[in-house]
Structure formats: C-alpha cells, structure tokens
mmCIF file of C-alpha atoms in Angstrom:
data_model
loop_
_atom_site.group_PDB
_atom_site.id
_atom_site.type_symbol
_atom_site.label_atom_id
_atom_site.label_comp_id
_atom_site.label_asym_id
_atom_site.label_seq_id
_atom_site.Cartn_x
_atom_site.Cartn_y
_atom_site.Cartn_z
ATOM 1 C CA MET A 82 0.000 0.000 0.000
ATOM 2 C CA MET A 83 1.347 3.399 -0.964
ATOM 3 C CA THR A 84 0.938 6.524 1.100
ATOM 4 C CA LEU A 85 -1.177 9.133 -0.619
ATOM 5 C CA ALA A 86 1.015 12.135 -1.321
ATOM 6 C CA VAL A 87 0.992 15.030 -3.739
ATOM 7 C CA GLY A 88 3.468 14.347 -6.546
ATOM 8 C CA GLU A 89 3.072 10.559 -6.450
ATOM 9 C CA ALA A 90 2.128 8.656 -9.589
ATOM 10 C CA LEU A 91 -0.981 6.497 -9.356
ATOM 11 C CA PRO A 92 -0.581 2.735 -9.607
ATOM 12 C CA ASP A 93 -1.968 1.547 -12.935
ATOM 13 C CA ILE A 94 -4.624 -0.789 -11.563
ATOM 14 C CA ALA A 95 -7.599 -1.743 -13.735
ATOM 15 C CA LEU A 96 -11.157 -0.751 -12.877
ATOM 16 C CA THR A 97 -14.352 -2.009 -14.537
ATOM 17 C CA THR A 98 -16.958 0.240 -16.157
ATOM 18 C CA PRO A 99 -20.708 -0.477 -15.913
ATOM 19 C CA GLU A 100 -20.453 -1.773 -19.501
ATOM 20 C CA GLY A 101 -17.780 -4.301 -18.469
ATOM 21 C CA ALA A 102 -14.853 -2.511 -20.130
ATOM 22 C CA THR A 103 -11.527 -1.941 -18.385
ATOM 23 C CA VAL A 104 -10.333 1.550 -17.518
ATOM 24 C CA ARG A 105 -6.997 2.469 -15.927
ATOM 25 C CA PRO A 106 -5.573 5.720 -14.536
ATOM 26 C CA ALA A 107 -2.934 5.649 -17.310
ATOM 27 C CA ASP A 108 -5.742 5.953 -19.890
ATOM 28 C CA PHE A 109 -6.143 9.583 -18.792
ATOM 29 C CA VAL A 110 -2.507 10.735 -18.925
ATOM 30 C CA GLY A 111 -2.391 13.905 -20.994
ATOM 31 C CA ARG A 112 -5.453 15.423 -19.335
ATOM 32 C CA LYS A 113 -6.457 16.095 -15.761
ATOM 33 C CA LEU A 114 -8.506 13.510 -13.902
ATOM 34 C CA VAL A 115 -10.696 13.631 -10.807
ATOM 35 C CA LEU A 116 -11.076 10.302 -9.029
ATOM 36 C CA PHE A 117 -13.790 10.485 -6.400
ATOM 37 C CA PHE A 118 -13.938 7.405 -4.192
ATOM 38 C CA TYR A 119 -17.227 6.915 -2.352
ATOM 39 C CA PRO A 120 -18.614 4.140 -0.116
ATOM 40 C CA LYS A 121 -21.807 2.871 -1.758
ATOM 41 C CA ASP A 122 -24.254 3.523 -4.588
ATOM 42 C CA ASP A 123 -27.716 4.832 -3.724
ATOM 43 C CA THR A 124 -26.963 5.961 -0.182
ATOM 44 C CA PRO A 125 -27.786 9.587 0.692
ATOM 45 C CA GLY A 126 -24.283 11.114 0.810
ATOM 46 C CA CYS A 127 -23.014 9.112 -2.143
ATOM 47 C CA THR A 128 -26.042 9.979 -4.259
ATOM 48 C CA THR A 129 -25.615 13.685 -3.482
ATOM 49 C CA GLU A 130 -21.900 13.545 -4.292
ATOM 50 C CA ASN A 131 -22.509 11.789 -7.611
ATOM 51 C CA LYS A 132 -25.298 14.214 -8.547
ATOM 52 C CA ASP A 133 -23.078 17.192 -7.676
ATOM 53 C CA PHE A 134 -20.194 15.966 -9.842
ATOM 54 C CA SER A 135 -22.663 15.097 -12.621
ATOM 55 C CA ALA A 136 -24.188 18.587 -12.509
ATOM 56 C CA LEU A 137 -20.698 20.000 -13.117
ATOM 57 C CA ALA A 138 -19.610 17.421 -15.721
ATOM 58 C CA GLU A 139 -19.653 19.946 -18.579
ATOM 59 C CA ALA A 140 -17.665 22.471 -16.527
ATOM 60 C CA PHE A 141 -15.065 19.796 -15.733
ATOM 61 C CA ALA A 142 -14.880 18.898 -19.439
ATOM 62 C CA ALA A 143 -14.376 22.596 -20.264
ATOM 63 C CA ALA A 144 -11.470 22.555 -17.779
ATOM 64 C CA ASP A 145 -10.005 19.546 -19.677
ATOM 65 C CA THR A 146 -10.649 17.346 -16.658
ATOM 66 C CA ALA A 147 -12.112 13.838 -16.781
ATOM 67 C CA LEU A 148 -14.289 12.549 -13.932
ATOM 68 C CA LEU A 149 -14.429 9.025 -12.557
ATOM 69 C CA GLY A 150 -16.434 7.966 -9.503
ATOM 70 C CA ILE A 151 -15.187 4.768 -7.865
ATOM 71 C CA SER A 152 -16.713 2.338 -5.384
ATOM 72 C CA LYS A 153 -16.645 -1.426 -4.935
ATOM 73 C CA ASP A 154 -20.265 -1.781 -6.050
ATOM 74 C CA PRO A 155 -20.596 -4.246 -8.956
ATOM 75 C CA PRO A 156 -20.878 -2.856 -12.507
ATOM 76 C CA GLN A 157 -24.575 -3.821 -12.757
ATOM 77 C CA LYS A 158 -25.357 -1.821 -9.611
ATOM 78 C CA HIS A 159 -23.477 1.179 -11.043
ATOM 79 C CA ARG A 160 -25.585 0.923 -14.227
ATOM 80 C CA LYS A 161 -28.829 1.009 -12.191
ATOM 81 C CA PHE A 162 -27.504 3.905 -10.076
ATOM 82 C CA ILE A 163 -26.547 5.902 -13.195
ATOM 83 C CA ASP A 164 -29.916 5.254 -14.842
ATOM 84 C CA LYS A 165 -31.965 5.973 -11.706
ATOM 85 C CA HIS A 166 -30.329 9.366 -11.111
ATOM 86 C CA ALA A 167 -29.390 10.309 -14.717
ATOM 87 C CA LEU A 168 -25.746 10.639 -13.671
ATOM 88 C CA ALA A 169 -23.344 12.244 -16.145
ATOM 89 C CA ALA A 170 -20.145 11.494 -14.213
ATOM 90 C CA PRO A 171 -18.752 8.090 -15.273
ATOM 91 C CA LEU A 172 -18.441 5.372 -12.626
ATOM 92 C CA ALA A 173 -16.118 2.409 -12.248
ATOM 93 C CA THR A 174 -15.939 -0.623 -9.999
ATOM 94 C CA ASP A 175 -12.828 -1.267 -7.954
ATOM 95 C CA ALA A 176 -11.742 -4.867 -7.336
ATOM 96 C CA GLU A 177 -12.996 -6.519 -4.144
ATOM 97 C CA GLU A 178 -9.394 -7.236 -3.167
ATOM 98 C CA GLY A 179 -6.163 -5.731 -4.405
ATOM 99 C CA GLY A 180 -7.895 -2.811 -6.109
ATOM 100 C CA LEU A 181 -6.891 0.800 -6.548
ATOM 101 C CA SER A 182 -8.541 1.879 -3.286
ATOM 102 C CA ASP A 183 -6.594 -0.837 -1.444
ATOM 103 C CA ALA A 184 -3.317 0.270 -3.050
ATOM 104 C CA LEU A 185 -3.988 3.903 -2.114
ATOM 105 C CA GLY A 186 -5.053 3.131 1.463
ATOM 106 C CA ILE A 187 -8.580 4.468 0.879
ATOM 107 C CA TRP A 188 -10.195 1.065 1.597
ATOM 108 C CA LYS A 189 -9.745 0.867 5.340
ATOM 109 C CA GLU A 190 -11.143 -0.267 8.637
ATOM 110 C CA LYS A 191 -14.080 1.842 9.755
ATOM 111 C CA ALA A 192 -16.295 1.751 12.829
ATOM 112 C CA MET A 193 -20.018 2.364 13.230
ATOM 113 C CA TYR A 194 -22.360 1.548 16.093
ATOM 114 C CA GLY A 195 -19.640 -0.345 17.926
ATOM 115 C CA ARG A 196 -18.670 -2.659 15.078
ATOM 116 C CA THR A 197 -15.695 -2.485 12.766
ATOM 117 C CA TYR A 198 -15.739 -3.279 9.082
ATOM 118 C CA MET A 199 -13.779 -2.541 5.922
ATOM 119 C CA GLY A 200 -15.094 0.325 3.840
ATOM 120 C CA MET A 201 -14.258 3.096 1.428
ATOM 121 C CA GLU A 202 -13.171 6.371 2.987
ATOM 122 C CA ARG A 203 -14.753 9.159 0.943
ATOM 123 C CA THR A 204 -11.671 10.622 -0.760
ATOM 124 C CA THR A 205 -11.099 12.673 -3.898
ATOM 125 C CA LEU A 206 -7.888 12.926 -5.896
ATOM 126 C CA LEU A 207 -7.078 15.511 -8.549
ATOM 127 C CA ILE A 208 -4.550 14.028 -10.947
ATOM 128 C CA GLY A 209 -2.503 16.289 -13.191
ATOM 129 C CA ALA A 210 -2.044 15.686 -16.920
ATOM 130 C CA ASP A 211 1.305 14.090 -15.989
ATOM 131 C CA GLY A 212 -0.503 11.287 -14.115
ATOM 132 C CA ARG A 213 0.671 12.482 -10.699
ATOM 133 C CA ILE A 214 -1.469 13.411 -7.701
ATOM 134 C CA ALA A 215 -1.913 17.195 -7.631
ATOM 135 C CA ARG A 216 -4.383 17.467 -4.736
ATOM 136 C CA ILE A 217 -5.948 15.171 -2.131
ATOM 137 C CA TRP A 218 -9.237 15.633 -0.285
ATOM 138 C CA PRO A 219 -9.448 12.982 2.487
ATOM 139 C CA LYS A 220 -12.584 12.324 4.556
ATOM 140 C CA VAL A 221 -14.690 14.432 2.201
ATOM 141 C CA LYS A 222 -17.733 16.341 3.395
ATOM 142 C CA VAL A 223 -20.089 16.326 0.392
ATOM 143 C CA LYS A 224 -21.673 19.804 0.586
ATOM 144 C CA GLY A 225 -19.842 22.139 -1.813
ATOM 145 C CA HIS A 226 -17.141 19.564 -2.503
ATOM 146 C CA ALA A 227 -17.621 19.171 -6.277
ATOM 147 C CA GLU A 228 -17.395 22.961 -6.686
ATOM 148 C CA ASP A 229 -14.141 23.041 -4.671
ATOM 149 C CA VAL A 230 -12.659 20.294 -6.841
ATOM 150 C CA LEU A 231 -13.713 22.093 -10.040
ATOM 151 C CA GLU A 232 -12.015 25.295 -8.862
ATOM 152 C CA ALA A 233 -8.822 23.352 -8.079
ATOM 153 C CA ALA A 234 -8.933 21.703 -11.525
ATOM 154 C CA ARG A 235 -9.278 25.104 -13.178
ATOM 155 C CA GLN A 236 -6.356 26.482 -11.154
ATOM 156 C CA LEU A 237 -4.178 23.504 -12.073
ATOM 157 C CA GLY A 238 -4.266 24.818 -15.638
#
C-alpha cells in the first residue's frame, strides 16, 4: 500500500466500467482527472456527491478534466444507479481485493455503532495531466465539494 502524497504517480490498476470494459488511470494521462472514491451507490451522501459531480460534468470537461467515480459496487449496480439518477459522471468498480482503493489506502477499517468493518473512505484525488497526484481531499464532506474540486482543476491549468 502506498501513502497518498501530492506528486506521487498512481498505480496503474484496472477498474471495470458499468459496460464491463476496463479503464486504468494511465488511460487519462495527458489530461487532468478527478477520481472520487465513495462508499456505496444509492446511499444519501453518495447519491448527493454523484449528482453534484454530474451537474458539473460539462464544466469539468471545459477545464479539460475527466471525472471518474469509484466504489466497490458491482458494474450492474453502477448501471442502475446511473440510470436511476441520470448521472453524467462516469463510474467504475474497484476490485474486491487488491484494487486501486486498497493500493492507495482508501479502503480501510471503519467503525459504526460499535462494530468495525472494511469500507471506502470518501476521498477525492485531482490528478494532473502528468498522471501524478496534484491534490488530495481525504474524509470528504459532500456539501460544496464538487465545486471546490472544479475550482482546483481550473487552477491547475
């Protein structure tokens, strides 16, 4: 597991799209990329976050920045989530074990109501056109977050 740090290159670990295709961080080198990791499709905070990024999808595109939302939900569940909420931000499924979130230390032990479990820590990464981490937002609070990320993407140039 790597430590998330600005300036680090992302590991080139495959993710799966809702259509079953493979997508990798290296596919986006040459343009900026926002990876927003979220815990679970169709839960209140995750739905709001996905809708917020989707509402700004055209603005991100105008800033030459690709979007990719990532959770461990299966591709079929992502497809239903996209269709149900008319999401414009693309989604991808991370591997159950050994995935990108594991490699980045975003899949971690969490606690709720006295029990511990493994889960996704809501985290966003802004990746520069060089494929290196330009900005990290750990433990994201959803309100206003997509706008903050868009502003950072614009400033990255």
